[in-house]
Short mmCIF file of N, CA and C in Angstrom, two decimals:
data_model
loop_
_atom_site.label_atom_id
_atom_site.label_comp_id
_atom_site.label_asym_id
_atom_site.label_seq_id
_atom_site.Cartn_x
_atom_site.Cartn_y
_atom_site.Cartn_z
N MET Z 5 -9.76 -6.22 -0.65
CA MET Z 5 -8.84 -5.80 0.01
C MET Z 5 -9.34 -6.65 1.55
N THR Z 6 -8.76 -7.14 1.68
CA THR Z 6 -8.71 -8.14 3.14
C THR Z 6 -8.29 -6.76 4.22
N PRO Z 7 -8.54 -7.08 5.24
CA PRO Z 7 -8.04 -5.62 6.79
C PRO Z 7 -7.24 -5.47 7.14
N ARG Z 8 -6.28 -6.95 6.73
CA ARG Z 8 -4.09 -7.16 7.20
C ARG Z 8 -3.51 -6.56 5.64
N ALA Z 9 -4.53 -6.66 4.73
CA ALA Z 9 -3.83 -5.87 3.88
C ALA Z 9 -3.74 -4.78 3.78
N LYS Z 10 -4.93 -4.32 4.30
CA LYS Z 10 -5.56 -2.64 4.12
C LYS Z 10 -4.78 -2.31 5.53
N TYR Z 11 -4.07 -2.40 6.54
CA TYR Z 11 -3.31 -2.07 7.79
C TYR Z 11 -1.62 -2.21 7.26
N THR Z 12 -1.55 -3.67 6.20
CA THR Z 12 -0.49 -3.42 6.32
C THR Z 12 -0.03 -2.55 5.09
N ALA Z 13 -1.21 -1.68 4.25
CA ALA Z 13 -0.77 -0.95 3.25
C ALA Z 13 -0.30 0.63 3.75
N GLU Z 14 -1.27 0.72 4.94
CA GLU Z 14 -1.30 1.83 5.56
C GLU Z 14 0.01 1.93 6.41
N ILE Z 15 0.63 1.13 6.87
CA ILE Z 15 1.79 0.68 7.86
C ILE Z 15 3.38 1.38 6.16
N ALA Z 16 2.87 0.81 5.29
CA ALA Z 16 3.64 0.99 4.14
C ALA Z 16 3.29 2.55 3.81
N GLU Z 17 2.60 3.63 3.46
CA GLU Z 17 2.27 4.48 3.68
C GLU Z 17 2.95 5.26 4.54
N VAL Z 18 2.67 5.18 6.09
CA VAL Z 18 3.27 5.73 6.89
C VAL Z 18 5.22 5.45 7.11
N ALA Z 19 5.36 4.77 6.29
CA ALA Z 19 6.72 4.42 6.24
C ALA Z 19 7.28 5.40 5.22
N LYS Z 20 6.71 5.66 3.47
CA LYS Z 20 6.89 6.02 3.01
C LYS Z 20 6.52 7.53 3.04
N TRP Z 21 5.96 8.46 4.10
CA TRP Z 21 6.35 9.41 4.35
C TRP Z 21 7.52 9.10 5.25
N TYR Z 22 7.63 8.83 6.39
CA TYR Z 22 8.76 8.90 6.95
C TYR Z 22 10.19 8.58 5.94
N GLY Z 23 10.37 8.16 4.90
CA GLY Z 23 11.77 8.17 4.07
C GLY Z 23 11.92 6.69 5.02
N VAL Z 24 11.48 6.05 5.12
CA VAL Z 24 12.10 4.98 5.92
C VAL Z 24 11.19 2.92 5.06
N PRO Z 25 12.07 2.46 4.71
CA PRO Z 25 11.26 0.60 4.43
C PRO Z 25 10.24 0.33 5.30
N VAL Z 26 9.36 -0.39 4.97
CA VAL Z 26 8.66 -0.93 5.44
C VAL Z 26 8.90 -1.59 6.73
N TRP Z 27 9.94 -2.67 6.36
CA TRP Z 27 11.10 -3.67 7.05
C TRP Z 27 11.39 -2.75 8.31
N ALA Z 28 11.54 -1.76 8.30
CA ALA Z 28 12.39 -0.97 9.35
C ALA Z 28 11.74 -0.64 10.20
N VAL Z 29 10.32 -0.50 9.98
CA VAL Z 29 9.18 -0.14 10.93
C VAL Z 29 9.00 -1.30 12.01
N ILE Z 30 8.72 -2.35 11.28
CA ILE Z 30 8.45 -3.85 12.12
C ILE Z 30 9.81 -4.44 12.60
N SER Z 31 11.04 -3.74 12.87
CA SER Z 31 12.33 -4.36 12.93
C SER Z 31 12.81 -3.30 14.60
N PRO Z 32 13.47 -3.91 15.10
CA PRO Z 32 13.85 -3.66 16.15
C PRO Z 32 14.77 -1.53 16.37
N GLU Z 33 15.13 -2.20 14.95
CA GLU Z 33 16.16 -1.05 14.43
C GLU Z 33 15.14 0.30 15.39
N LYS Z 34 16.63 1.31 15.90
CA LYS Z 34 15.54 2.17 16.61
C LYS Z 34 16.80 3.74 16.48
N THR Z 35 17.26 3.97 15.07
CA THR Z 35 17.25 5.15 14.65
C THR Z 35 16.07 6.10 14.26
N ARG Z 36 16.60 7.26 14.61
CA ARG Z 36 15.55 8.52 15.35
C ARG Z 36 13.95 8.17 13.94
N THR Z 37 14.52 8.10 12.53
CA THR Z 37 13.17 8.57 12.05
C THR Z 37 12.51 7.37 11.64
N VAL Z 38 13.36 6.23 12.44
CA VAL Z 38 12.38 5.05 11.79
C VAL Z 38 11.84 4.88 13.38
N VAL Z 39 12.14 4.99 14.35
CA VAL Z 39 11.01 5.33 15.90
C VAL Z 39 10.12 6.23 15.22
N LYS Z 40 10.30 7.63 14.50
CA LYS Z 40 9.10 8.49 14.50
C LYS Z 40 8.33 7.67 13.87
N ALA Z 41 8.83 6.71 12.45
CA ALA Z 41 7.76 6.25 12.16
C ALA Z 41 6.94 5.12 12.86
N ARG Z 42 7.80 4.52 13.64
CA ARG Z 42 6.88 3.25 14.23
C ARG Z 42 6.04 3.79 15.14
N ARG Z 43 6.32 4.94 15.88
CA ARG Z 43 5.12 5.34 16.74
C ARG Z 43 4.10 5.99 15.97
N ALA Z 44 4.74 6.63 14.65
CA ALA Z 44 2.83 6.78 14.13
C ALA Z 44 2.60 6.08 13.54
N ALA Z 45 3.19 4.77 12.77
CA ALA Z 45 2.29 3.76 12.51
C ALA Z 45 1.40 3.30 13.94
N ALA Z 46 2.44 3.16 15.01
CA ALA Z 46 1.21 2.61 16.39
C ALA Z 46 0.20 3.56 16.23
N TRP Z 47 0.48 4.66 16.53
CA TRP Z 47 -0.84 5.43 16.71
C TRP Z 47 -1.88 5.60 15.11
N MET Z 48 -1.69 4.73 14.56
CA MET Z 48 -2.51 5.11 12.84
C MET Z 48 -3.40 3.86 13.49
N LEU Z 49 -2.99 2.39 13.53
CA LEU Z 49 -3.22 1.34 14.42
C LEU Z 49 -4.28 0.92 15.16
N ARG Z 50 -3.72 2.25 16.65
CA ARG Z 50 -4.19 2.48 17.24
C ARG Z 50 -6.09 2.86 17.16
N PHE Z 51 -5.45 3.87 16.32
CA PHE Z 51 -7.35 4.86 17.01
C PHE Z 51 -7.88 4.68 15.24
N LYS Z 52 -7.09 4.10 14.14
CA LYS Z 52 -7.89 4.22 13.15
C LYS Z 52 -8.82 2.60 13.24
N TYR Z 53 -7.75 1.85 13.69
CA TYR Z 53 -8.42 0.41 13.48
C TYR Z 53 -8.39 0.17 15.05
N GLY Z 54 -8.36 1.00 16.48
CA GLY Z 54 -8.99 -0.15 17.45
C GLY Z 54 -8.68 -1.26 17.52
N PHE Z 55 -7.05 -1.24 17.56
CA PHE Z 55 -6.23 -2.45 17.46
C PHE Z 55 -6.02 -2.37 18.95
N SER Z 56 -5.63 -3.47 19.70
CA SER Z 56 -5.39 -3.11 21.77
C SER Z 56 -3.60 -3.39 21.52
N HIS Z 57 -3.41 -2.59 22.66
CA HIS Z 57 -1.64 -2.64 22.82
C HIS Z 57 -1.38 -3.61 22.23
N GLU Z 58 -1.83 -4.83 22.68
CA GLU Z 58 -0.69 -6.30 22.53
C GLU Z 58 -1.02 -7.01 20.74
N ARG Z 59 -2.24 -6.27 20.39
CA ARG Z 59 -1.91 -6.64 18.91
C ARG Z 59 -1.36 -6.20 17.99
N ILE Z 60 -1.27 -4.73 18.44
CA ILE Z 60 -0.18 -3.41 17.69
C ILE Z 60 0.52 -4.40 17.75
N GLY Z 61 1.53 -4.35 18.92
CA GLY Z 61 2.99 -4.94 19.71
C GLY Z 61 3.07 -6.10 18.16
N ARG Z 62 2.63 -7.40 18.20
CA ARG Z 62 3.09 -8.59 17.27
C ARG Z 62 2.57 -8.20 16.22
N ILE Z 63 2.27 -7.35 15.52
CA ILE Z 63 1.87 -6.43 14.21
C ILE Z 63 3.30 -5.85 14.19
N MET Z 64 3.93 -5.19 14.61
CA MET Z 64 4.98 -4.61 15.50
C MET Z 64 6.49 -5.16 15.10
N GLY Z 65 6.29 -6.54 14.91
CA GLY Z 65 7.50 -7.34 15.39
C GLY Z 65 7.78 -7.59 16.42
N GLY Z 66 6.45 -8.25 16.99
CA GLY Z 66 6.67 -8.84 18.83
C GLY Z 66 6.85 -7.76 19.71
N LYS Z 67 6.81 -6.68 19.97
CA LYS Z 67 7.33 -5.79 20.73
C LYS Z 67 5.69 -5.57 22.10
N ASP Z 68 6.35 -5.66 23.39
CA ASP Z 68 5.64 -5.59 24.56
C ASP Z 68 4.72 -4.54 24.31
N HIS Z 69 3.04 -4.81 25.01
CA HIS Z 69 2.34 -4.08 25.22
C HIS Z 69 2.54 -2.46 25.91
N SER Z 70 3.79 -3.11 26.42
CA SER Z 70 3.76 -1.61 27.41
C SER Z 70 4.95 -1.00 26.80
N THR Z 71 5.55 -1.58 25.68
CA THR Z 71 6.10 -0.40 24.68
C THR Z 71 5.50 0.64 23.47
N ILE Z 72 4.42 -0.15 22.86
CA ILE Z 72 3.55 0.05 22.37
C ILE Z 72 2.76 1.52 23.17
N ILE Z 73 2.07 1.56 24.10
CA ILE Z 73 1.77 2.52 24.68
C ILE Z 73 2.49 3.67 25.24
N PHE Z 74 3.87 3.34 25.07
CA PHE Z 74 4.87 4.34 25.21
C PHE Z 74 4.84 5.11 24.11
N ALA Z 75 5.25 3.91 23.02
CA ALA Z 75 4.75 4.96 21.27
C ALA Z 75 3.83 5.86 21.32
N ILE Z 76 2.75 5.07 21.20
CA ILE Z 76 1.65 5.97 21.51
C ILE Z 76 1.65 7.21 21.73
N GLY Z 77 2.27 6.90 23.23
CA GLY Z 77 1.90 8.05 23.57
C GLY Z 77 2.78 9.40 23.27
N MET Z 78 4.43 9.18 22.92
CA MET Z 78 5.49 9.80 22.88
C MET Z 78 5.17 10.61 21.57
N HIS Z 79 4.49 9.87 21.00
CA HIS Z 79 3.75 10.59 19.13
C HIS Z 79 2.65 11.45 19.30
N MET Z 80 1.76 11.04 20.33
CA MET Z 80 0.81 11.88 20.81
C MET Z 80 1.56 13.47 21.14
N ILE Z 81 2.26 13.12 22.19
CA ILE Z 81 2.96 14.20 22.50
C ILE Z 81 4.05 15.24 21.78
N ALA Z 82 4.56 14.59 20.15
CA ALA Z 82 5.23 15.14 19.43
C ALA Z 82 3.76 15.94 18.42
N ALA Z 83 3.08 14.92 18.26
CA ALA Z 83 1.49 15.68 17.20
C ALA Z 83 0.87 16.25 18.91
N GLY Z 84 1.09 17.24 19.32
CA GLY Z 84 0.14 17.93 20.92
C GLY Z 84 -1.07 16.99 20.61
N LEU Z 85 -1.45 15.70 20.31
CA LEU Z 85 -2.61 15.49 21.05
C LEU Z 85 -2.59 14.54 22.46
N ASP Z 86 -3.43 14.40 23.36
CA ASP Z 86 -3.96 14.31 24.49
C ASP Z 86 -4.55 12.79 24.48
N GLY Z 87 -4.49 11.83 25.49
CA GLY Z 87 -5.03 11.02 25.77
C GLY Z 87 -4.43 10.39 27.01
N PRO Z 88 -4.53 9.05 27.11
CA PRO Z 88 -4.21 8.05 28.25
C PRO Z 88 -2.87 7.58 27.92
N GLU Z 89 -2.69 7.26 26.61
CA GLU Z 89 -1.22 6.88 26.59
C GLU Z 89 -0.04 8.13 26.33
N ARG Z 90 -0.40 9.01 25.84
CA ARG Z 90 0.27 10.77 26.41
C ARG Z 90 0.38 10.91 27.53
N ARG Z 91 -0.11 10.51 29.00
CA ARG Z 91 -0.14 10.86 30.12
C ARG Z 91 0.59 10.12 30.74
N TYR Z 92 0.63 8.86 29.96
CA TYR Z 92 1.55 7.63 30.31
C TYR Z 92 2.94 7.11 29.81
N ALA Z 93 2.55 7.76 29.34
CA ALA Z 93 4.35 8.52 28.24
C ALA Z 93 5.06 9.50 29.14
N GLU Z 94 4.49 10.63 29.31
CA GLU Z 94 4.82 11.65 30.28
C GLU Z 94 5.36 11.15 31.67
N ARG Z 95 3.92 10.07 32.35
CA ARG Z 95 5.09 9.48 33.69
C ARG Z 95 6.37 8.95 33.30
N LYS Z 96 6.16 8.23 32.28
CA LYS Z 96 7.43 7.27 32.07
C LYS Z 96 8.69 8.20 31.64
N ALA Z 97 8.58 9.10 30.83
CA ALA Z 97 9.51 9.57 30.43
C ALA Z 97 10.48 10.71 31.67
N GLY Z 98 9.04 11.00 32.87
CA GLY Z 98 9.75 11.85 33.33
C GLY Z 98 8.95 13.50 33.18
N LEU Z 99 8.43 13.59 31.74
CA LEU Z 99 7.48 15.29 31.43
C LEU Z 99 6.90 15.37 32.31
N ALA Z 100 5.58 15.05 32.93
CA ALA Z 100 4.79 15.13 33.61
C ALA Z 100 5.53 16.23 34.76
N ALA Z 101 6.79 15.35 35.30
CA ALA Z 101 7.63 16.38 36.54
C ALA Z 101 8.11 17.63 36.22
N ARG Z 102 8.57 17.91 34.84
CA ARG Z 102 9.13 18.67 34.28
C ARG Z 102 8.32 19.66 33.91
N ARG Z 103 7.05 19.22 33.58
CA ARG Z 103 5.79 20.41 32.65
C ARG Z 103 5.10 21.12 34.19
N ALA Z 104 5.08 20.41 35.37
CA ALA Z 104 4.87 20.92 36.40
C ALA Z 104 5.44 21.91 37.05
N ALA Z 105 6.46 21.74 37.19
CA ALA Z 105 7.68 22.43 37.77
C ALA Z 105 7.49 24.20 36.77
#
């Protein structure tokens, strides 16, 4: 199995877990479940495969790298994980100020 086939199969597995079609994960669709699946898939590509934010953006349908950083960070917040992407997402979403107050 080629590396591309491996990560594509894993994106499909994440999509299945969330009950959404694979095409939706890499589309511009913004329903809540699709966004959660997309964030989880981006996190998996970053931390399992070590892909750059830019590469993940290309895989996810041409999204900007900053969108991917935010998506990974929001997934990390939801999962209770820590890392630089989480801190970025907290700053962008205004969560750091609320949490400190």
